[in-house]
mmCIF file of C-alpha atoms in Angstrom:
data_model
loop_
_atom_site.group_PDB
_atom_site.id
_atom_site.type_symbol
_atom_site.label_atom_id
_atom_site.label_comp_id
_atom_site.label_asym_id
_atom_site.label_seq_id
_atom_site.Cartn_x
_atom_site.Cartn_y
_atom_site.Cartn_z
ATOM 1 C CA SER A 1 -116.294 -217.460 77.815
ATOM 2 C CA PRO A 2 -116.282 -221.580 77.484
ATOM 3 C CA ALA A 3 -114.375 -221.465 74.080
ATOM 4 C CA THR A 4 -111.779 -219.837 75.843
ATOM 5 C CA ARG A 5 -111.460 -222.070 78.667
ATOM 6 C CA LEU A 6 -111.364 -224.960 76.200
ATOM 7 C CA ARG A 7 -108.449 -222.929 73.629
ATOM 8 C CA LEU A 8 -106.799 -222.171 76.898
ATOM 9 C CA ALA A 9 -106.603 -225.679 77.779
ATOM 10 C CA GLU A 10 -105.437 -226.699 74.570
ATOM 11 C CA CYS A 11 -102.628 -224.227 74.230
ATOM 12 C CA LEU A 12 -101.423 -225.413 77.817
ATOM 13 C CA ALA A 13 -101.041 -229.008 76.595
ATOM 14 C CA LEU A 14 -99.299 -228.023 73.092
ATOM 15 C CA ILE A 15 -96.980 -225.398 75.280
ATOM 16 C CA SER A 16 -96.055 -228.117 78.033
ATOM 17 C CA GLU A 17 -94.139 -231.750 77.655
ATOM 18 C CA PRO A 18 -95.099 -234.124 76.090
ATOM 19 C CA LEU A 19 -96.869 -232.385 73.052
ATOM 20 C CA VAL A 20 -94.388 -229.543 72.892
ATOM 21 C CA ASP A 21 -91.454 -232.114 72.067
ATOM 22 C CA GLU A 22 -93.997 -233.583 69.453
ATOM 23 C CA VAL A 23 -94.353 -230.138 67.774
ATOM 24 C CA MET A 24 -90.450 -229.856 67.687
ATOM 25 C CA ASP A 25 -90.243 -233.052 66.710
ATOM 26 C CA GLU A 26 -92.490 -232.181 63.466
ATOM 27 C CA ASN A 27 -95.075 -234.960 64.858
ATOM 28 C CA PRO A 28 -97.903 -235.076 62.576
ATOM 29 C CA GLY A 29 -100.357 -235.746 65.202
ATOM 30 C CA ALA A 30 -99.110 -232.882 67.253
ATOM 31 C CA TRP A 31 -99.190 -230.414 63.955
ATOM 32 C CA ARG A 32 -102.691 -231.287 63.544
ATOM 33 C CA ALA A 33 -103.758 -230.292 66.809
ATOM 34 C CA LEU A 34 -101.621 -227.129 66.921
ATOM 35 C CA ARG A 35 -103.245 -226.177 63.400
ATOM 36 C CA THR A 36 -106.691 -227.164 64.792
ATOM 37 C CA THR A 37 -106.402 -224.851 67.828
ATOM 38 C CA GLU A 38 -105.246 -222.278 65.574
ATOM 39 C CA GLN A 39 -107.796 -221.856 63.216
ATOM 40 C CA ALA A 40 -110.626 -222.292 66.258
ATOM 41 C CA LEU A 41 -108.400 -219.489 68.350
ATOM 42 C CA ARG A 42 -108.770 -217.761 64.840
ATOM 43 C CA ALA A 43 -112.393 -218.292 63.851
ATOM 44 C CA GLN A 44 -113.696 -217.604 67.553
ATOM 45 C CA GLN A 45 -116.001 -214.462 67.900
ATOM 46 C CA ASP A 46 -116.472 -213.997 71.768
ATOM 47 C CA ASP A 47 -113.979 -212.755 73.999
ATOM 48 C CA ARG A 48 -111.725 -211.974 71.380
ATOM 49 C CA THR A 49 -109.003 -210.234 73.467
ATOM 50 C CA ARG A 50 -107.770 -213.481 75.226
ATOM 51 C CA ALA A 51 -108.427 -215.442 71.960
ATOM 52 C CA ASN A 52 -106.226 -212.868 70.468
ATOM 53 C CA VAL A 53 -103.436 -213.694 72.751
ATOM 54 C CA LEU A 54 -103.534 -217.416 72.673
ATOM 55 C CA HIS A 55 -103.151 -217.144 68.942
ATOM 56 C CA GLN A 56 -100.482 -214.851 69.322
ATOM 57 C CA LEU A 57 -98.735 -218.007 70.817
ATOM 58 C CA ILE A 58 -100.199 -220.625 69.093
ATOM 59 C CA ASN A 59 -98.921 -218.653 65.985
ATOM 60 C CA ARG A 60 -95.173 -218.267 67.592
ATOM 61 C CA LEU A 61 -94.905 -221.639 68.103
ATOM 62 C CA ILE A 62 -95.891 -222.554 64.160
ATOM 63 C CA GLU A 63 -93.462 -219.681 63.338
ATOM 64 C CA ASP A 64 -90.767 -221.339 65.434
ATOM 65 C CA TYR A 65 -91.228 -224.910 64.721
ATOM 66 C CA GLU A 66 -93.378 -225.072 61.401
ATOM 67 C CA PRO A 67 -91.395 -227.736 59.196
#
């Protein structure tokens, strides 16, 4: 779905340099982007199987690096 494609692009950006470094360094802007993507994936109604996989990825990043 278009929503899943958008969330996938956001996830790839968040787990790639330089954004992942900013997440690890507790940059507020990077964390806002991470939280926004997490909320969007949680709320997504269509394509739940793929959205759940992406949500697990983002949740793991949050668990590992949450300030």
